Amino acid sequence: MELHALFPQFDPELIALLEKVGQVVDFEEGSMLMRSGQYFKNSMLILDGRVKLYREGNDGEEFFLYHLEKGQACALSMICATKNESSALKAKAITHVKALAVPIQHMDELMQHHRQWYYFVLETYRSRFEELLEVLDQVAFHSMDQKLEFYLKRQFDSIQGDKITVTHQEIADDLNSSREVISRLLKKLESSKKIAISRNELTRLSL
Amino acid sequence: MELHALFPQFDPELIALLEKVGQVVDFEEGSMLMRSGQYFKNSMLILDGRVKLYREGNDGEEFFLYHLEKGQACALSMICATKNESSALKAKAITHVKALAVPIQHMDELMQHHRQWYYFVLETYRSRFEELLEVLDQVAFHSMDQKLEFYLKRQFDSIQGDKITVTHQEIADDLNSSREVISRLLKKLESSKKIAISRNELTRLSL
DNA sequence: ATACCCGTGTGACTCTAGTCACAGTATACC
DNA sequence: GGTATACTGTGACTAGAGTCACACGGGTAT
């Protein structure tokens, strides 16, 4: 397994343990790793692919939170697993995803005998917490055009490229807005030479 | 110390250790336990009093996140402490507060030798994460009147009473809105017999 | 080629919430 | 008592953003 490359901070002993108790699972593009109200029996470490996390509103609205990449872990899966609790998040595989499922019954051992593991868990939690706070900033303090810019930046950064394939409707959904509003705001971004718009595709110019 | 009563899940050995390495600190009403950009050298366990946590916007706006009560810990202080990182949160003592400061250099030992401690840390994080998600729900999916209702419920619940002393301006600040808007919405809640309004004070009727 | 679907562009309207100006009223402090 | 200082109430205006209706244009399937 390629654990060592993805988690260079783990020592060989920890990696051996993870390889022993963990199980590699595959998710097809578009499938759900996690659904609202579901319980966890494993912590999930992402080995390959990209996962999109949403918050789900009570009447089915969605709100984009953040992406998970390889080398990262689902913070909630680690904790909910520990506590056997559910959550109102949705995690969708937006590419084919390979993940390592570590059963919760090994958490005690991992936590207590592997310092790097608990550092990893805490750091995962902390960084997601911070990311959530940043999202909160956006919705609490900023107007739609600023939210849109922030959103686009995150998308571009996340794929480390300058071209994303997405429809205006999808953006509107992620931002819990409406297609017309997004279209108009995108036009404004295009006028100010920050992006280029084409069908199903946006290109970053100076964002 | 009253640690055993506040943290019944901790075993005597853990409590003894906390008593040995921790230091009780006092904060006056209105003082800041934590400021944006500040670094941590301790994990803070609240022994008595109430702490209000805000997110701070870039131009000085505030947004109310949640309260901390006795028996709880500041999630971020535990993690930031671990990582020696700062954060954009403000924590204000709204009553006199007594807290136990546990220096970060004991985190390794606590984590690895005391299962209840790491359960506690993870549970603290998980519950704050969930709380943050709920706040995010409110700002992402709901209109001001719904946010206000949610806010008021949390305030009433948090003091476990039906009367809070607060001005309309303070609520507006917490919700990043304006006084007039809050006044008008409160009037509506009064008309629908959900609350009673008097100067500096709101009473819950059927909220 | 034609018909259709999907994504996009646009104008008109409505509603929410923020702002401004100012009036009224309770409380505190001399 | 009287003045100053919060706190609250209200109308008028404005801006942002959501909705509705419909037009346009480029692909795709048959």
Short mmCIF file of C-alpha atoms (C1' of nucleotides) in Angstrom, two decimals:
data_model
loop_
_atom_site.label_atom_id
_atom_site.label_comp_id
_atom_site.label_asym_id
_atom_site.label_seq_id
_atom_site.Cartn_x
_atom_site.Cartn_y
_atom_site.Cartn_z
CA MET A 1 0.00 0.00 0.00
CA GLU A 2 1.03 3.57 -0.53
CA LEU A 3 0.36 4.66 3.02
CA HIS A 4 3.87 5.81 3.65
CA ALA A 5 3.82 8.28 0.76
CA LEU A 6 0.44 9.69 1.75
CA PHE A 7 1.12 9.90 5.47
CA PRO A 8 4.84 10.55 5.78
CA GLN A 9 4.44 11.61 9.40
CA PHE A 10 3.43 8.09 10.45
CA ASP A 11 6.20 5.78 11.59
CA PRO A 12 6.54 2.28 10.11
CA GLU A 13 5.01 0.60 13.13
CA LEU A 14 1.86 2.71 12.89
CA ILE A 15 1.63 2.13 9.16
CA ALA A 16 1.98 -1.59 9.66
CA LEU A 17 -0.85 -1.53 12.18
CA LEU A 18 -3.09 0.49 9.86
CA GLU A 19 -2.36 -1.89 7.02
CA LYS A 20 -3.23 -4.80 9.24
CA VAL A 21 -6.51 -3.59 10.69
CA GLY A 22 -7.65 -1.26 7.89
CA GLN A 23 -9.56 -2.27 4.83
CA VAL A 24 -9.35 -0.56 1.47
CA VAL A 25 -12.75 0.39 0.10
CA ASP A 26 -13.72 1.87 -3.26
CA PHE A 27 -16.42 4.38 -4.07
CA GLU A 28 -17.62 5.11 -7.57
CA GLU A 29 -17.79 8.63 -8.85
CA GLY A 30 -21.02 10.17 -7.65
CA SER A 31 -21.64 7.73 -4.82
CA MET A 32 -22.16 8.77 -1.24
CA LEU A 33 -19.53 7.97 1.37
CA MET A 34 -21.78 9.24 4.04
CA ARG A 35 -25.37 10.29 4.32
CA SER A 36 -27.28 12.38 6.83
CA GLY A 37 -28.23 10.39 9.86
CA GLN A 38 -25.90 7.52 9.11
CA TYR A 39 -23.74 5.94 11.79
CA PHE A 40 -20.07 5.15 11.53
CA LYS A 41 -18.18 2.03 12.24
CA ASN A 42 -14.94 3.17 10.67
CA SER A 43 -12.63 6.10 10.40
CA MET A 44 -12.03 6.94 6.77
CA LEU A 45 -8.64 7.91 5.42
CA ILE A 46 -8.73 9.08 1.83
CA LEU A 47 -6.11 7.28 -0.26
CA ASP A 48 -7.13 8.59 -3.65
CA GLY A 49 -9.78 10.75 -5.31
CA ARG A 50 -11.78 13.75 -4.21
CA VAL A 51 -14.70 13.97 -1.81
CA LYS A 52 -17.11 16.87 -1.53
CA LEU A 53 -18.71 17.59 1.83
CA TYR A 54 -22.10 19.24 2.16
CA ARG A 55 -24.23 20.36 4.98
CA GLU A 56 -27.80 19.31 4.47
CA GLY A 57 -30.64 21.68 5.37
CA ASN A 58 -33.92 20.47 6.78
CA ASP A 59 -35.82 20.75 3.50
CA GLY A 60 -33.14 19.16 1.39
CA GLU A 61 -31.07 22.24 0.59
CA GLU A 62 -27.35 21.71 0.43
CA PHE A 63 -24.47 23.92 1.31
CA PHE A 64 -20.92 23.22 0.22
CA LEU A 65 -18.43 22.99 3.07
CA TYR A 66 -15.12 21.67 1.79
CA HIS A 67 -13.28 19.04 -0.18
CA LEU A 68 -11.32 16.09 1.11
CA GLU A 69 -8.22 15.02 -0.77
CA LYS A 70 -5.93 12.06 -0.57
CA GLY A 71 -3.87 12.08 2.58
CA GLN A 72 -6.75 13.58 4.55
CA ALA A 73 -9.35 12.06 6.77
CA CYS A 74 -12.97 12.76 7.42
CA ALA A 75 -12.90 14.49 10.77
CA LEU A 76 -16.42 13.55 11.61
CA SER A 77 -15.98 9.93 10.71
CA MET A 78 -13.18 9.75 13.24
CA ILE A 79 -15.17 11.31 16.01
CA CYS A 80 -18.62 10.08 15.26
CA ALA A 81 -17.05 6.68 15.00
CA THR A 82 -15.62 7.13 18.45
CA LYS A 83 -18.92 8.19 19.87
CA ASN A 84 -21.23 6.17 17.68
CA GLU A 85 -23.23 9.23 16.80
CA SER A 86 -24.75 10.41 13.55
CA SER A 87 -24.48 13.70 11.73
CA ALA A 88 -26.22 15.90 9.18
CA LEU A 89 -23.46 15.89 6.63
CA LYS A 90 -23.29 14.43 3.18
CA ALA A 91 -20.05 13.29 1.60
CA LYS A 92 -20.06 12.60 -2.12
CA ALA A 93 -17.29 11.10 -4.20
CA ILE A 94 -16.74 13.46 -7.12
CA THR A 95 -14.12 11.20 -8.63
CA HIS A 96 -13.46 7.55 -8.07
CA VAL A 97 -12.35 7.33 -4.44
CA LYS A 98 -10.19 4.83 -2.65
CA ALA A 99 -10.27 5.00 1.14
CA LEU A 100 -8.88 3.10 4.08
CA ALA A 101 -11.54 2.11 6.58
CA VAL A 102 -10.15 1.73 10.08
CA PRO A 103 -12.65 0.05 12.42
CA ILE A 104 -13.44 2.04 15.52
CA GLN A 105 -12.51 -0.73 17.90
CA HIS A 106 -8.87 0.04 17.18
CA MET A 107 -9.16 3.69 18.16
CA ASP A 108 -8.11 3.13 21.76
CA GLU A 109 -4.96 1.36 20.78
CA LEU A 110 -4.12 3.85 18.05
CA MET A 111 -4.71 6.83 20.29
CA GLN A 112 -2.78 5.56 23.23
CA HIS A 113 0.18 3.90 21.59
CA HIS A 114 0.80 6.09 18.59
CA ARG A 115 1.45 9.70 19.23
CA GLN A 116 1.47 10.53 15.53
CA TRP A 117 -2.01 9.11 15.24
CA TYR A 118 -3.51 11.34 17.85
CA TYR A 119 -1.62 14.31 16.47
CA PHE A 120 -3.12 13.45 13.12
CA VAL A 121 -6.62 13.15 14.53
CA LEU A 122 -6.39 16.43 16.40
CA GLU A 123 -4.86 18.23 13.47
CA THR A 124 -7.55 16.90 11.17
CA TYR A 125 -10.16 18.19 13.53
CA ARG A 126 -8.52 21.52 14.06
CA SER A 127 -8.06 22.24 10.36
CA ARG A 128 -11.65 21.30 9.53
CA PHE A 129 -12.84 23.43 12.41
CA GLU A 130 -10.91 26.38 11.02
CA GLU A 131 -12.24 25.72 7.56
CA LEU A 132 -15.77 25.64 8.89
CA LEU A 133 -15.16 28.95 10.61
CA GLU A 134 -14.00 30.45 7.35
CA VAL A 135 -17.12 29.26 5.60
CA LEU A 136 -19.14 30.74 8.42
CA ASP A 137 -17.35 34.06 7.92
CA GLN A 138 -18.41 34.08 4.32
CA VAL A 139 -22.07 33.49 4.96
CA ALA A 140 -22.22 35.67 8.04
CA PHE A 141 -20.28 38.70 6.91
CA HIS A 142 -20.21 38.79 3.15
CA SER A 143 -22.57 39.42 0.24
CA MET A 144 -23.28 37.02 -2.58
CA ASP A 145 -20.63 38.36 -4.95
CA GLN A 146 -17.96 37.97 -2.29
CA LYS A 147 -19.19 34.48 -1.42
CA LEU A 148 -19.04 33.58 -5.08
CA GLU A 149 -15.47 34.79 -5.45
CA PHE A 150 -14.44 32.91 -2.34
CA TYR A 151 -16.18 29.81 -3.61
CA LEU A 152 -14.51 29.98 -7.01
CA LYS A 153 -11.11 30.52 -5.50
CA ARG A 154 -11.54 27.44 -3.36
CA GLN A 155 -12.60 25.39 -6.37
CA PHE A 156 -9.64 26.50 -8.46
CA ASP A 157 -7.21 26.03 -5.60
CA SER A 158 -8.64 22.68 -4.75
CA ILE A 159 -7.95 21.22 -8.18
CA GLN A 160 -4.76 23.24 -8.49
CA GLY A 161 -5.73 24.41 -11.94
CA ASP A 162 -7.38 27.30 -13.75
CA LYS A 163 -10.31 25.56 -15.34
CA ILE A 164 -13.30 24.01 -13.64
CA THR A 165 -16.21 22.28 -15.31
CA VAL A 166 -19.36 23.32 -13.59
CA THR A 167 -22.77 24.75 -14.47
CA HIS A 168 -24.18 27.92 -12.99
CA GLN A 169 -26.92 25.85 -11.46
CA GLU A 170 -24.43 23.69 -9.58
CA ILE A 171 -22.74 26.74 -8.14
CA ALA A 172 -26.11 28.14 -7.15
CA ASP A 173 -26.87 24.89 -5.34
CA ASP A 174 -23.55 24.86 -3.52
CA LEU A 175 -24.10 28.42 -2.37
CA ASN A 176 -27.79 27.93 -1.68
CA SER A 177 -28.65 30.68 -4.16
CA SER A 178 -30.40 30.71 -7.55
CA ARG A 179 -29.09 30.24 -11.05
CA GLU A 180 -30.00 33.70 -12.34
CA VAL A 181 -28.21 35.42 -9.49
CA ILE A 182 -25.07 33.39 -10.08
CA SER A 183 -25.20 33.97 -13.83
CA ARG A 184 -25.42 37.71 -13.33
CA LEU A 185 -22.60 37.77 -10.81
CA LEU A 186 -20.42 35.61 -13.04
CA LYS A 187 -21.01 38.12 -15.83
CA LYS A 188 -19.71 40.83 -13.55
CA LEU A 189 -16.61 38.79 -12.77
CA GLU A 190 -16.14 38.28 -16.49
CA SER A 191 -16.46 42.02 -17.17
CA SER A 192 -13.79 42.73 -14.60
CA LYS A 193 -11.53 40.19 -16.32
CA LYS A 194 -11.34 37.92 -13.33
CA ILE A 195 -12.73 34.85 -15.07
CA ALA A 196 -13.72 33.66 -18.52
CA ILE A 197 -17.07 31.96 -19.03
CA SER A 198 -17.91 29.23 -21.46
CA ARG A 199 -20.55 26.55 -21.46
CA ASN A 200 -20.05 24.14 -18.54
CA GLU A 201 -16.70 25.69 -17.82
CA LEU A 202 -15.05 28.57 -16.00
CA THR A 203 -11.46 29.71 -16.43
CA ARG A 204 -9.55 31.65 -13.85
CA LEU A 205 -7.86 34.77 -15.20
CA SER A 206 -6.90 36.91 -12.21
CA LEU A 207 -8.80 35.55 -9.27
CA MET B 1 -10.94 21.16 44.12
CA GLU B 2 -14.35 20.30 42.75
CA LEU B 3 -13.01 18.48 39.69
CA HIS B 4 -14.69 15.24 40.53
CA ALA B 5 -18.16 16.79 40.61
CA LEU B 6 -17.63 18.66 37.32
CA PHE B 7 -15.98 15.82 35.46
CA PRO B 8 -17.51 12.65 36.87
CA GLN B 9 -16.23 10.63 33.93
CA PHE B 10 -12.61 11.14 35.00
CA ASP B 11 -11.10 8.54 37.28
CA PRO B 12 -9.30 9.55 40.50
CA GLU B 13 -5.86 9.09 39.01
CA LEU B 14 -6.62 11.45 36.14
CA ILE B 15 -8.14 13.98 38.48
CA ALA B 16 -5.09 13.81 40.70
CA LEU B 17 -2.86 14.46 37.72
CA LEU B 18 -4.96 17.41 36.56
CA GLU B 19 -4.90 18.84 40.05
CA LYS B 20 -1.16 18.48 40.15
CA VAL B 21 -0.26 20.02 36.80
CA GLY B 22 -3.21 22.37 36.32
CA GLN B 23 -3.47 25.86 37.67
CA VAL B 24 -6.70 27.58 38.62
CA VAL B 25 -7.07 30.96 36.98
CA ASP B 26 -9.73 33.62 37.44
CA PHE B 27 -11.26 35.94 34.87
CA GLU B 28 -13.33 38.94 35.78
CA GLU B 29 -16.70 39.49 34.22
CA GLY B 30 -16.19 41.12 30.84
CA SER B 31 -12.56 40.13 30.44
CA MET B 32 -11.24 38.22 27.46
CA LEU B 33 -10.05 34.64 27.88
CA MET B 34 -8.85 34.62 24.35
CA ARG B 35 -8.36 37.15 21.62
CA SER B 36 -7.97 36.86 17.88
CA GLY B 37 -4.48 35.93 16.90
CA GLN B 38 -3.42 34.90 20.34
CA TYR B 39 -1.45 31.73 20.96
CA PHE B 40 -2.16 29.14 23.58
CA LYS B 41 0.03 27.56 26.15
CA ASN B 42 -2.76 25.87 28.07
CA SER B 43 -5.92 23.90 27.62
CA MET B 44 -8.74 25.58 29.49
CA LEU B 45 -11.33 23.66 31.47
CA ILE B 46 -14.17 25.83 32.72
CA LEU B 47 -14.75 25.27 36.43
CA ASP B 48 -17.29 28.00 37.00
CA GLY B 49 -18.99 30.85 35.19
CA ARG B 50 -20.06 31.41 31.60
CA VAL B 51 -17.99 32.18 28.54
CA LYS B 52 -19.30 33.56 25.26
CA LEU B 53 -17.51 32.68 22.05
CA TYR B 54 -17.51 34.93 19.01
CA ARG B 55 -16.14 34.71 15.55
CA GLU B 56 -14.44 37.93 14.59
CA GLY B 57 -14.84 39.34 11.09
CA ASN B 58 -12.09 41.13 9.27
CA ASP B 59 -13.46 44.61 9.94
CA GLY B 60 -14.26 44.00 13.57
CA GLU B 61 -17.75 42.55 13.20
CA GLU B 62 -18.65 39.83 15.62
CA PHE B 63 -20.82 36.80 15.29
CA PHE B 64 -22.01 34.79 18.25
CA LEU B 65 -21.11 31.11 18.13
CA TYR B 66 -21.84 29.47 21.45
CA HIS B 67 -21.49 29.52 25.19
CA LEU B 68 -19.15 27.51 27.37
CA GLU B 69 -20.33 26.38 30.77
CA LYS B 70 -18.67 24.79 33.74
CA GLY B 71 -17.66 21.23 33.05
CA GLN B 72 -16.81 22.10 29.46
CA ALA B 73 -13.58 22.93 27.74
CA CYS B 74 -12.59 25.28 25.00
CA ALA B 75 -12.14 22.96 22.04
CA LEU B 76 -9.82 25.29 20.26
CA SER B 77 -7.66 25.91 23.28
CA MET B 78 -7.02 22.19 23.42
CA ILE B 79 -6.09 21.87 19.81
CA CYS B 80 -4.41 25.18 19.17
CA ALA B 81 -2.46 24.48 22.28
CA THR B 82 -1.39 21.19 20.82
CA LYS B 83 -0.38 22.75 17.55
CA ASN B 84 0.78 26.12 18.80
CA GLU B 85 -1.44 27.89 16.32
CA SER B 86 -3.64 30.94 16.65
CA SER B 87 -7.26 31.49 15.74
CA ALA B 88 -9.78 34.18 14.89
CA LEU B 89 -12.05 33.60 17.84
CA LYS B 90 -12.85 35.76 20.80
CA ALA B 91 -13.87 34.33 24.14
CA LYS B 92 -15.36 36.69 26.69
CA ALA B 93 -16.23 35.97 30.29
CA ILE B 94 -19.83 37.09 30.76
CA THR B 95 -19.77 36.22 34.44
CA HIS B 96 -16.84 35.76 36.77
CA VAL B 97 -15.05 32.69 35.44
CA LYS B 98 -12.84 30.16 37.14
CA ALA B 99 -10.88 27.88 34.84
CA LEU B 100 -8.25 25.19 35.10
CA ALA B 101 -5.26 25.83 32.89
CA VAL B 102 -3.52 22.62 31.86
CA PRO B 103 -0.13 23.31 30.24
CA ILE B 104 0.26 21.81 26.81
CA GLN B 105 3.41 19.91 27.67
CA HIS B 106 1.22 17.45 29.56
CA MET B 107 -0.98 16.69 26.59
CA ASP B 108 1.06 13.71 25.43
CA GLU B 109 0.91 12.04 28.79
CA LEU B 110 -2.79 12.80 29.25
CA MET B 111 -3.70 11.55 25.81
CA GLN B 112 -1.74 8.37 25.97
CA HIS B 113 -2.27 7.27 29.53
CA HIS B 114 -5.80 8.38 30.19
CA ARG B 115 -8.47 7.09 27.94
CA GLN B 116 -11.12 9.27 29.55
CA TRP B 117 -9.07 12.31 28.73
CA TYR B 118 -8.90 11.63 25.03
CA TYR B 119 -12.56 10.68 25.01
CA PHE B 120 -13.22 14.03 26.63
CA VAL B 121 -11.09 15.90 24.12
CA LEU B 122 -12.70 14.20 21.15
CA GLU B 123 -16.19 14.64 22.52
CA THR B 124 -15.53 18.32 23.19
CA TYR B 125 -14.42 18.72 19.64
CA ARG B 126 -17.25 16.77 18.17
CA SER B 127 -19.94 18.63 20.06
CA ARG B 128 -18.48 22.03 19.15
CA PHE B 129 -18.21 20.94 15.56
CA GLU B 130 -21.86 19.99 15.56
CA GLU B 131 -22.79 23.24 17.22
CA LEU B 132 -20.87 25.16 14.60
CA LEU B 133 -22.70 23.27 11.89
CA GLU B 134 -26.00 24.24 13.43
CA VAL B 135 -25.01 27.88 13.48
CA LEU B 136 -23.97 27.54 9.87
CA ASP B 137 -27.39 26.10 9.06
CA GLN B 138 -29.00 29.16 10.50
CA VAL B 139 -26.99 31.66 8.53
CA ALA B 140 -26.99 29.63 5.32
CA PHE B 141 -30.59 28.53 5.14
CA HIS B 142 -32.69 30.82 7.27
CA SER B 143 -33.97 34.38 7.25
CA MET B 144 -33.40 36.89 9.98
CA ASP B 145 -36.58 36.18 11.90
CA GLN B 146 -35.72 32.49 12.06
CA LYS B 147 -32.16 33.25 13.08
CA LEU B 148 -33.50 35.48 15.81
CA GLU B 149 -35.81 32.80 17.15
CA PHE B 150 -33.00 30.28 17.11
CA TYR B 151 -30.72 32.74 18.84
CA LEU B 152 -33.24 33.50 21.56
CA LYS B 153 -33.97 29.84 22.18
CA ARG B 154 -30.28 29.19 22.66
CA GLN B 155 -29.98 32.08 25.08
CA PHE B 156 -32.96 30.94 27.16
CA ASP B 157 -31.83 27.33 27.12
CA SER B 158 -28.31 28.28 27.97
CA ILE B 159 -29.28 30.00 31.20
CA GLN B 160 -32.05 27.47 31.79
CA GLY B 161 -34.51 30.22 32.51
CA ASP B 162 -37.21 32.29 30.84
CA LYS B 163 -35.77 35.74 31.29
CA ILE B 164 -32.66 37.18 29.72
CA THR B 165 -31.28 40.66 30.22
CA VAL B 166 -30.12 41.98 26.91
CA THR B 167 -30.58 45.05 24.73
CA HIS B 168 -31.76 44.94 21.15
CA GLN B 169 -28.41 46.36 20.12
CA GLU B 170 -26.54 43.46 21.72
CA ILE B 171 -28.67 40.94 19.87
CA ALA B 172 -28.09 42.83 16.63
CA ASP B 173 -24.35 42.66 17.23
CA ASP B 174 -24.43 38.95 17.98
CA LEU B 175 -26.37 38.29 14.79
CA ASN B 176 -24.43 40.81 12.73
CA SER B 177 -27.61 42.73 11.99
CA SER B 178 -28.90 46.16 12.98
CA ARG B 179 -30.85 47.33 15.96
CA GLU B 180 -33.93 48.50 14.06
CA VAL B 181 -34.33 45.19 12.31
CA ILE B 182 -34.09 43.29 15.58
CA SER B 183 -36.54 45.65 17.28
CA ARG B 184 -39.08 45.12 14.54
CA LEU B 185 -38.69 41.36 14.54
CA LEU B 186 -38.93 41.24 18.32
CA LYS B 187 -42.19 43.18 18.03
CA LYS B 188 -43.49 40.50 15.72
CA LEU B 189 -42.49 37.78 18.18
CA GLU B 190 -44.28 39.74 20.87
CA SER B 191 -47.43 40.05 18.74
CA SER B 192 -47.45 36.31 18.24
CA LYS B 193 -47.19 35.86 22.01
CA LYS B 194 -43.86 34.08 21.83
CA ILE B 195 -41.99 36.53 24.02
CA ALA B 196 -42.62 39.54 26.22
CA ILE B 197 -40.49 42.64 25.79
CA SER B 198 -39.45 45.03 28.46
CA ARG B 199 -36.51 47.36 28.76
CA ASN B 200 -33.23 45.44 28.86
CA GLU B 201 -35.13 42.22 29.24
CA LEU B 202 -36.91 39.55 27.26
CA THR B 203 -39.18 36.88 28.68
CA ARG B 204 -39.91 33.60 27.01
CA LEU B 205 -43.61 32.81 26.69
CA SER B 206 -43.94 30.02 24.15
CA LEU B 207 -40.66 29.84 22.32
"C1'" DA C 1 -32.67 18.31 -41.10
"C1'" DT C 2 -35.69 18.69 -37.43
"C1'" DA C 3 -36.94 18.58 -32.92
"C1'" DC C 4 -35.59 18.68 -28.41
"C1'" DC C 5 -32.91 19.54 -24.29
"C1'" DC C 6 -29.81 21.88 -21.63
"C1'" DG C 7 -27.32 25.72 -20.25
"C1'" DT C 8 -27.32 30.55 -20.38
"C1'" DG C 9 -28.89 35.73 -20.79
"C1'" DT C 10 -32.14 39.31 -19.46
"C1'" DG C 11 -35.94 42.30 -17.96
"C1'" DA C 12 -39.51 43.09 -14.52
"C1'" DC C 13 -41.17 42.41 -10.18
"C1'" DT C 14 -41.13 41.47 -5.06
"C1'" DC C 15 -39.38 40.97 -0.51
"C1'" DT C 16 -36.04 41.16 3.02
"C1'" DA C 17 -33.04 43.56 5.54
"C1'" DG C 18 -30.02 47.43 6.16
"C1'" DT C 19 -29.85 52.64 6.68
"C1'" DC C 20 -31.25 57.27 7.94
"C1'" DA C 21 -33.73 60.42 10.50
"C1'" DC C 22 -36.12 61.39 14.27
"C1'" DA C 23 -39.51 60.82 18.12
"C1'" DG C 24 -40.67 58.95 22.47
"C1'" DT C 25 -39.56 56.90 27.03
"C1'" DA C 26 -37.24 54.93 30.87
"C1'" DT C 27 -33.20 55.17 33.99
"C1'" DA C 28 -29.25 57.26 36.17
"C1'" DC C 29 -26.94 60.92 38.11
"C1'" DC C 30 -26.50 65.36 39.81
"C1'" DG D 1 -36.59 68.04 39.97
"C1'" DG D 2 -34.02 68.28 35.88
"C1'" DT D 3 -30.82 66.99 32.66
"C1'" DA D 4 -28.24 63.65 30.30
"C1'" DT D 5 -27.95 59.17 28.56
"C1'" DA D 6 -29.24 54.98 27.22
"C1'" DC D 7 -32.94 52.13 25.05
"C1'" DT D 8 -36.80 51.57 22.08
"C1'" DG D 9 -40.37 52.59 18.25
"C1'" DT D 10 -41.46 53.99 13.51
"C1'" DG D 11 -41.67 55.74 8.76
"C1'" DA D 12 -39.26 56.31 4.37
"C1'" DC D 13 -35.87 55.02 1.45
"C1'" DT D 14 -32.33 51.84 -0.77
"C1'" DA D 15 -29.90 47.86 -2.20
"C1'" DG D 16 -29.36 42.98 -2.62
"C1'" DA D 17 -30.97 38.97 -4.02
"C1'" DG D 18 -34.71 35.64 -5.08
"C1'" DT D 19 -38.55 34.63 -8.52
"C1'" DC D 20 -40.96 34.48 -12.88
"C1'" DA D 21 -41.29 34.52 -17.65
"C1'" DC D 22 -39.27 34.04 -21.70
"C1'" DA D 23 -35.67 34.33 -25.37
"C1'" DC D 24 -31.52 32.43 -27.44
"C1'" DG D 25 -28.10 29.17 -28.99
"C1'" DG D 26 -25.38 25.06 -29.25
"C1'" DG D 27 -25.42 19.98 -28.93
"C1'" DT D 28 -27.57 15.51 -29.60
"C1'" DA D 29 -30.69 11.91 -31.05
"C1'" DT D 30 -33.69 10.14 -34.39
#
